[in-house]
Coordinates of C-alpha atoms in Angstrom, one line a residue:
Chain A
X1 CA 109.0 71.2 153.1
X2 CA 111.9 72.9 150.4
X3 CA 114.9 72.0 151.4
X4 CA 116.3 72.3 147.7
X5 CA 114.7 76.1 147.9
X6 CA 116.8 76.6 151.3
X7 CA 120.0 75.2 149.5
X8 CA 119.6 77.3 146.9
X9 CA 119.2 80.7 148.6
X10 CA 122.1 79.9 150.5
X11 CA 124.3 78.8 147.4
X12 CA 123.1 82.0 145.2
X13 CA 123.9 84.1 148.2
X14 CA 126.8 82.9 149.1
X15 CA 128.6 82.8 145.7
X16 CA 127.6 86.8 145.4
X17 CA 129.8 89.3 147.7
X18 CA 126.8 91.9 147.1
X19 CA 124.3 89.7 148.4
X20 CA 126.6 88.6 151.1
X21 CA 126.6 91.9 152.6
X22 CA 122.8 92.5 151.9
X23 CA 121.8 89.2 153.7
X24 CA 123.8 90.2 156.8
X25 CA 122.6 94.1 156.8
X26 CA 119.0 93.0 156.0
X27 CA 118.3 89.7 156.3
X28 CA 114.5 89.8 156.1
X29 CA 114.3 92.3 153.3
X30 CA 116.7 90.1 151.2
X31 CA 114.7 86.8 152.0
X32 CA 111.5 88.5 150.7
X33 CA 113.2 90.2 147.6
X34 CA 115.1 86.5 147.1
X35 CA 111.7 84.7 147.1
X36 CA 109.6 87.0 145.0
X37 CA 112.4 87.7 142.3
X38 CA 115.0 85.1 142.3
X39 CA 113.7 81.7 143.8
X40 CA 112.1 80.6 140.4
X41 CA 115.1 81.3 138.3
X42 CA 116.5 78.5 137.0
X43 CA 120.5 79.1 137.0
X44 CA 121.3 77.9 133.6
X45 CA 118.1 79.0 132.0
X46 CA 117.1 82.7 130.6
X47 CA 114.9 84.5 132.8
X48 CA 112.1 83.8 130.7
X49 CA 112.1 80.4 131.2
X50 CA 111.9 80.3 134.9
X51 CA 110.1 77.7 137.2
X52 CA 106.7 78.7 138.9
X53 CA 106.3 76.9 141.7
X54 CA 109.1 77.5 143.9
X55 CA 108.4 79.0 147.4
X56 CA 109.5 78.7 151.1
X57 CA 107.5 77.2 154.3
X58 CA 106.7 79.9 156.9
X59 CA 109.3 78.1 159.2
X60 CA 111.9 78.4 156.5
X61 CA 111.3 81.8 155.3
X62 CA 111.8 82.8 159.3
X63 CA 114.8 81.0 159.8
X64 CA 116.7 82.5 157.1
X65 CA 114.8 85.8 157.9
X66 CA 116.4 85.4 161.2
X67 CA 119.8 84.3 160.3
X68 CA 119.2 81.1 162.3
X69 CA 121.4 78.5 161.3
X70 CA 120.3 76.0 164.3
X71 CA 117.0 75.8 162.7
X72 CA 118.5 75.6 159.0
X73 CA 120.4 72.3 160.4
X74 CA 117.3 71.2 162.0
X75 CA 115.3 71.5 158.9
X76 CA 117.6 69.4 156.7
X77 CA 119.6 72.4 154.9
X78 CA 122.8 71.2 153.4
X79 CA 125.7 71.7 156.4
X80 CA 128.3 72.6 154.0
X81 CA 126.4 75.5 152.6
X82 CA 125.2 77.0 155.7
X83 CA 128.5 76.8 157.2
X84 CA 130.5 78.5 154.3
X85 CA 127.8 81.2 154.1
X86 CA 127.5 81.7 157.9
X87 CA 131.3 82.1 158.4
X88 CA 131.0 84.7 155.9
X89 CA 128.5 86.6 157.8
X90 CA 129.5 86.2 160.9
X91 CA 133.5 85.1 161.3
X92 CA 134.4 88.9 161.3
X93 CA 132.4 89.4 164.7
X94 CA 135.0 87.2 167.0
X95 CA 138.1 87.9 167.9
X96 CA 139.5 84.4 168.1
X97 CA 140.3 82.4 165.2
X98 CA 137.6 79.9 164.6
X99 CA 135.7 81.9 167.4
X100 CA 132.4 81.7 165.3
X101 CA 132.5 78.1 163.9
X102 CA 133.0 76.9 167.6
X103 CA 130.1 78.9 168.7
X104 CA 128.1 77.3 166.0
X105 CA 129.4 74.0 167.1
X106 CA 128.4 75.0 170.6
X107 CA 125.0 75.7 169.6
X108 CA 124.2 72.5 167.8
X109 CA 125.7 70.5 170.7
X110 CA 122.1 68.8 171.9
X111 CA 122.2 67.0 168.5
X112 CA 123.7 63.6 168.3
X113 CA 123.7 60.9 165.3
X114 CA 121.3 60.7 163.4
X115 CA 121.4 64.3 162.3
X116 CA 118.4 65.8 159.9
X117 CA 118.2 64.4 156.3
X118 CA 119.9 66.7 154.1
X119 CA 119.0 64.7 150.9
X120 CA 116.9 66.4 148.4
Chain B
X1 CA 151.0 52.8 125.9
X2 CA 151.0 55.4 128.8
X3 CA 152.8 54.6 132.1
X4 CA 151.2 55.4 135.5
X5 CA 154.2 57.2 137.1
X6 CA 152.3 57.8 140.4
X7 CA 149.4 57.2 142.4
X8 CA 148.9 59.9 144.7
X9 CA 145.7 60.1 147.6
X10 CA 145.7 62.7 150.2
X11 CA 143.3 65.0 152.1
X12 CA 143.1 68.7 151.0
X13 CA 143.4 71.2 153.7
X14 CA 142.3 74.6 152.1
X15 CA 144.2 76.2 154.8
X16 CA 147.3 74.8 154.0
X17 CA 148.2 77.9 151.5
X18 CA 147.5 80.5 154.1
X19 CA 149.2 78.6 156.6
X20 CA 152.3 78.1 154.7
X21 CA 152.4 82.0 153.3
X22 CA 151.7 83.5 156.3
X23 CA 154.8 85.1 158.3
X24 CA 155.1 86.9 161.9
X25 CA 152.7 86.8 164.3
X26 CA 149.9 85.4 161.5
X27 CA 151.7 82.3 161.3
X28 CA 150.5 79.6 162.9
X29 CA 152.7 77.5 165.4
X30 CA 152.1 74.3 163.4
X31 CA 152.8 75.5 159.8
X32 CA 156.6 74.9 159.9
X33 CA 156.1 71.0 160.5
X34 CA 153.1 71.2 158.0
X35 CA 155.5 72.9 155.3
X36 CA 157.9 70.1 156.1
X37 CA 155.7 67.3 155.7
X38 CA 154.1 68.5 152.4
X39 CA 157.5 69.3 150.9
X40 CA 158.6 65.8 151.4
X41 CA 155.4 64.4 149.9
X42 CA 155.8 67.1 146.9
X43 CA 159.2 65.0 146.3
X44 CA 157.4 61.8 145.7
X45 CA 155.5 63.6 142.9
X46 CA 158.9 65.1 141.3
X47 CA 160.8 62.1 141.5
X48 CA 157.9 60.4 139.2
X49 CA 158.6 63.0 136.6
X50 CA 154.8 63.2 135.3
X51 CA 153.8 64.7 132.1
X52 CA 150.3 64.8 132.6
X53 CA 148.0 65.0 136.1
X54 CA 144.5 63.0 136.3
X55 CA 143.4 65.0 139.0
X56 CA 140.4 63.4 141.0
X57 CA 138.5 65.8 143.2
X58 CA 134.8 66.8 144.0
X59 CA 133.0 70.2 143.5
X60 CA 131.9 71.9 146.7
X61 CA 128.8 73.2 145.4
X62 CA 130.9 75.7 143.0
X63 CA 129.9 75.4 139.6
X64 CA 127.9 71.9 140.1
X65 CA 124.4 72.5 141.6
X66 CA 121.5 70.6 142.6
X67 CA 119.2 71.2 139.4
X68 CA 121.6 69.3 137.3
X69 CA 124.3 67.1 139.4
X70 CA 126.6 64.7 137.9
X71 CA 127.6 61.9 140.1
X72 CA 130.9 61.3 138.2
X73 CA 132.1 64.3 135.6
X74 CA 135.2 64.4 133.2
X75 CA 136.5 67.8 132.4
X76 CA 137.6 68.1 128.8
X77 CA 138.7 71.7 127.9
X78 CA 141.8 73.0 126.9
X79 CA 142.2 75.3 130.2
X80 CA 140.7 75.6 133.1
X81 CA 140.3 78.7 135.6
X82 CA 140.5 77.8 138.9
X83 CA 139.1 79.1 142.6
X84 CA 136.1 80.8 143.6
X85 CA 135.4 83.9 144.7
X86 CA 134.2 82.2 148.3
X87 CA 137.2 80.2 148.3
X88 CA 139.3 83.5 148.2
X89 CA 137.4 84.8 151.2
X90 CA 137.2 82.2 153.2
X91 CA 140.7 80.4 152.8
X92 CA 142.9 83.0 150.9
X93 CA 143.3 80.6 147.8
X94 CA 144.9 82.7 144.8
X95 CA 142.9 82.5 141.5
X96 CA 144.8 79.9 139.1
X97 CA 144.7 78.8 135.3
X98 CA 146.0 75.5 134.4
X99 CA 146.5 73.8 131.0
X100 CA 144.0 70.9 130.1
X101 CA 144.9 67.5 128.3
X102 CA 142.0 66.8 126.0
X103 CA 143.1 64.1 124.4
X104 CA 143.1 62.2 127.4
X105 CA 140.0 63.6 128.8
X106 CA 138.3 62.2 125.4
X107 CA 140.0 59.1 125.8
X108 CA 139.2 58.6 129.2
X109 CA 135.3 59.6 128.5
X110 CA 134.9 57.8 125.2
X111 CA 136.6 54.6 127.0
X112 CA 134.7 55.1 130.3
X113 CA 131.4 55.1 128.7
X114 CA 132.2 51.9 126.9
X115 CA 133.5 50.4 130.0
X116 CA 130.2 51.0 131.8
X117 CA 130.7 54.5 133.5
X118 CA 128.1 56.8 132.1
X119 CA 129.9 59.7 132.8
X120 CA 129.1 63.3 132.5
X121 CA 131.3 65.8 130.9
X122 CA 132.1 69.9 130.9
X123 CA 134.0 72.0 128.3
X124 CA 134.1 74.4 130.5
X125 CA 135.0 73.7 133.9
X126 CA 136.2 76.0 136.8
X127 CA 138.2 73.9 139.2
X128 CA 137.7 74.4 142.9
X129 CA 140.1 73.8 145.9
X130 CA 139.8 70.1 146.1
X131 CA 141.7 69.8 142.7
X132 CA 143.9 73.3 143.3
X133 CA 144.8 72.2 147.1
X134 CA 146.9 69.0 145.8
X135 CA 148.5 71.1 142.8
X136 CA 149.6 73.6 145.3
X137 CA 151.1 71.1 147.6
X138 CA 152.5 69.0 145.1
X139 CA 153.1 70.6 142.0
X140 CA 152.9 74.3 143.2
X141 CA 154.2 75.9 139.6
X142 CA 151.0 74.2 138.1
X143 CA 152.6 73.8 134.8
X144 CA 151.4 70.2 133.9
X145 CA 148.5 69.6 131.7
X146 CA 145.4 68.3 134.0
X147 CA 142.4 66.2 133.1
X148 CA 139.8 66.9 136.1
X149 CA 137.3 64.1 137.6
X150 CA 134.8 65.4 139.8
X151 CA 133.2 62.8 142.1
X152 CA 129.6 63.6 143.9
X153 CA 130.4 63.0 147.6
X154 CA 128.3 66.0 148.6
X155 CA 124.5 65.9 147.5
X156 CA 122.4 62.5 148.4
X157 CA 122.0 60.6 146.7
X158 CA 125.5 59.5 146.4
X159 CA 127.1 56.4 144.5
X160 CA 128.1 53.7 146.5
X161 CA 131.6 53.2 147.7
X162 CA 132.2 50.3 145.8
X163 CA 131.5 52.2 142.9
X164 CA 134.2 54.6 143.4
X165 CA 136.7 51.9 143.9
X166 CA 135.8 50.3 140.7
X167 CA 135.7 53.8 139.0
X168 CA 139.3 54.2 140.6
X169 CA 140.4 50.7 138.8
X170 CA 138.8 51.7 135.5
X171 CA 140.7 55.0 135.6
X172 CA 143.9 53.2 136.1
X173 CA 143.3 50.4 133.4
X174 CA 142.2 53.1 130.8
X175 CA 145.4 55.3 131.4
X176 CA 147.6 52.2 131.3
X177 CA 145.8 51.4 127.5
X178 CA 146.1 55.5 126.3
X179 CA 148.2 54.8 123.2
X180 CA 150.6 57.5 124.2
X181 CA 154.1 57.6 125.4
X182 CA 153.2 60.1 128.7
X183 CA 153.8 59.5 132.2
X184 CA 150.6 60.0 133.6
X185 CA 150.3 60.9 137.6
X186 CA 146.6 59.9 139.2
X187 CA 145.9 62.3 142.0
X188 CA 143.3 62.3 144.3
X189 CA 141.9 64.0 147.5
X190 CA 139.4 63.5 149.8
X191 CA 139.1 63.4 153.5
X192 CA 139.4 61.3 156.4
X193 CA 136.6 61.6 159.2
X194 CA 135.5 65.0 159.0
X195 CA 132.7 67.3 160.4
X196 CA 131.6 70.9 158.7
X197 CA 128.2 72.6 159.8
X198 CA 127.6 70.0 162.6
X199 CA 128.1 69.9 166.6
X200 CA 131.5 68.1 166.2
X201 CA 133.2 70.5 163.7
X202 CA 136.3 72.3 164.7
X203 CA 137.6 70.2 167.4
X204 CA 141.3 69.7 168.3
X205 CA 141.3 66.7 166.2
X206 CA 139.6 65.0 163.7
X207 CA 136.2 64.3 165.0
X208 CA 136.7 60.0 164.6
X209 CA 140.4 59.8 165.7
X210 CA 139.8 55.7 165.7
X211 CA 138.1 55.8 162.2
X212 CA 141.0 58.0 161.3
X213 CA 143.4 55.6 162.4
X214 CA 141.6 52.3 160.7
X215 CA 141.3 54.6 157.4
X216 CA 145.1 55.4 157.5
X217 CA 146.0 51.5 157.9
X218 CA 143.5 50.4 154.7
X219 CA 145.0 52.9 152.8
X220 CA 148.5 52.4 153.4
X221 CA 148.5 48.7 152.8
X222 CA 145.8 48.7 150.0
X223 CA 143.4 46.9 152.2
X224 CA 140.1 47.1 150.0
X225 CA 138.3 44.3 151.7
X226 CA 138.3 45.7 155.0
X227 CA 137.4 48.9 153.8
X228 CA 134.7 48.0 151.7
X229 CA 133.3 45.7 154.3
X230 CA 133.1 48.1 157.0
X231 CA 132.3 51.5 154.9
X232 CA 128.9 52.2 153.5
X233 CA 126.8 55.1 152.8
X234 CA 125.4 54.8 156.0
X235 CA 128.1 54.5 157.8
X236 CA 130.1 57.3 156.7
X237 CA 127.5 59.6 158.6
X238 CA 129.1 58.2 162.1
X239 CA 132.8 59.5 161.9
X240 CA 131.4 63.2 160.8
X241 CA 128.8 64.6 158.4
X242 CA 131.2 65.5 155.7
X243 CA 133.2 61.9 155.7
X244 CA 131.8 60.8 152.7
X245 CA 135.0 62.5 150.8
X246 CA 136.5 59.2 152.4
X247 CA 135.2 57.5 149.2
X248 CA 137.7 59.7 146.9
X249 CA 140.4 57.8 148.9
X250 CA 138.5 54.5 148.3
X251 CA 138.5 55.5 144.5
X252 CA 142.4 56.0 144.7
X253 CA 142.6 52.7 146.4
X254 CA 141.0 51.4 143.3
X255 CA 143.6 53.1 141.1
X256 CA 146.4 51.8 143.3
X257 CA 145.4 48.0 143.2
X258 CA 143.9 45.6 145.5
X259 CA 146.8 45.3 148.3
X260 CA 149.0 47.4 147.1
X261 CA 150.9 48.8 149.8
X262 CA 151.8 52.5 149.7
X263 CA 155.4 53.4 148.9
X264 CA 155.0 56.4 150.7
X265 CA 152.5 57.2 153.7
X266 CA 152.6 59.8 156.2
X267 CA 149.7 61.7 158.2
X268 CA 149.5 64.7 160.5
X269 CA 147.2 65.3 163.4
X270 CA 146.0 68.9 163.0
X271 CA 143.0 70.9 164.8
X272 CA 139.9 69.7 162.7
X273 CA 141.4 66.8 160.7
X274 CA 143.9 64.3 160.2
X275 CA 145.9 65.3 157.1
X276 CA 147.0 62.2 155.4
X277 CA 149.5 61.8 152.1
X278 CA 150.2 58.2 150.3
X279 CA 151.9 57.6 147.0
X280 CA 152.2 54.3 145.1
X281 CA 155.0 53.7 142.4
X282 CA 153.3 51.0 140.1
X283 CA 156.8 51.2 137.7
X284 CA 159.5 52.4 140.4
X285 CA 162.1 54.1 138.1
X286 CA 161.5 57.3 136.5
X287 CA 163.3 57.8 133.1
X288 CA 166.1 59.6 134.6
X289 CA 166.9 57.2 137.1
X290 CA 166.5 54.2 134.9
X291 CA 168.8 55.7 132.7
X292 CA 171.5 56.6 135.5
X293 CA 171.5 53.0 136.4

């Protein structure tokens, strides 16, 4: 279980306009590229000093590659990161204000407290 | 010694800027009432005639990240750029450029460390909407130097609520001991009940109106005993999964003082959150008013 790495994917994609569009258009290709090229980059270190051990579980990779925010919630990805990035990805597809945000809530409506643990 | 000209606590709603500047059919029906509330709130800072603003907020995974996460951090820089691409994208927030106050930053860091808070620091900090939202509401000309203080209300493990209160008390005490003739406003923003990325998000009101009612009462009356008795890191999940931002309000209650009744308290029930605005005047008369009397 690598909640940290799920969050790192969401964080690094969300802050990069080109990656947001790439992830929307080609989620599986973007996740595969990111895991092989970016997952082990320490954000404040030069590339040669990267980590060597970070990888997704199959369930995590599949959730990201299928834009499955319900499963990301259930895996304990950080709620703020999931929401922010998925608004960027899908709000544009809804005509009504907050349409996507309300659909997001509805798809999680089978959940009550306690929610999955987000601590890393 | 410096004067604490005002202590101000509020929610920070990132949609205020867009709501207040939109026109025609884009303008939401609640915008005019919201602007009216904010302009009255703004006056509470203006009349305090501050020279420097200590701004307490929380980075929302913009610059600060899980590979190196501080619990409490003080910015110490001559300038701060502000707002990020994803805040422009989602909220329409403008890029801002803010002057810093390095002397007060250095004083709070040194004295804070010596008072038992192992504060992290940053010499190059980009500020996010937790600090720019209150500037937009309270001081839109953004002309005063700031000292940003970030707290971790976001990435568990978090400091305990009592630690936020104690930091607020410490900031107040340190500002009052700062050898300067400046007038300092201590401003902090957080949340009442809030859900983000969960099933209760974006409802017609905040996710827990009963918590909001109690919280507003605690803040307005300075009732730290009740707040500390009822609030824990565990209990804050219940009102909504982003409600740990209430600990920034508790920090500001510490800065305002035990049982310090707010001189100004207002709230606004919006979709998705209860907005709330509080001001305390430790020394009621600003210089111009004192001179006039």
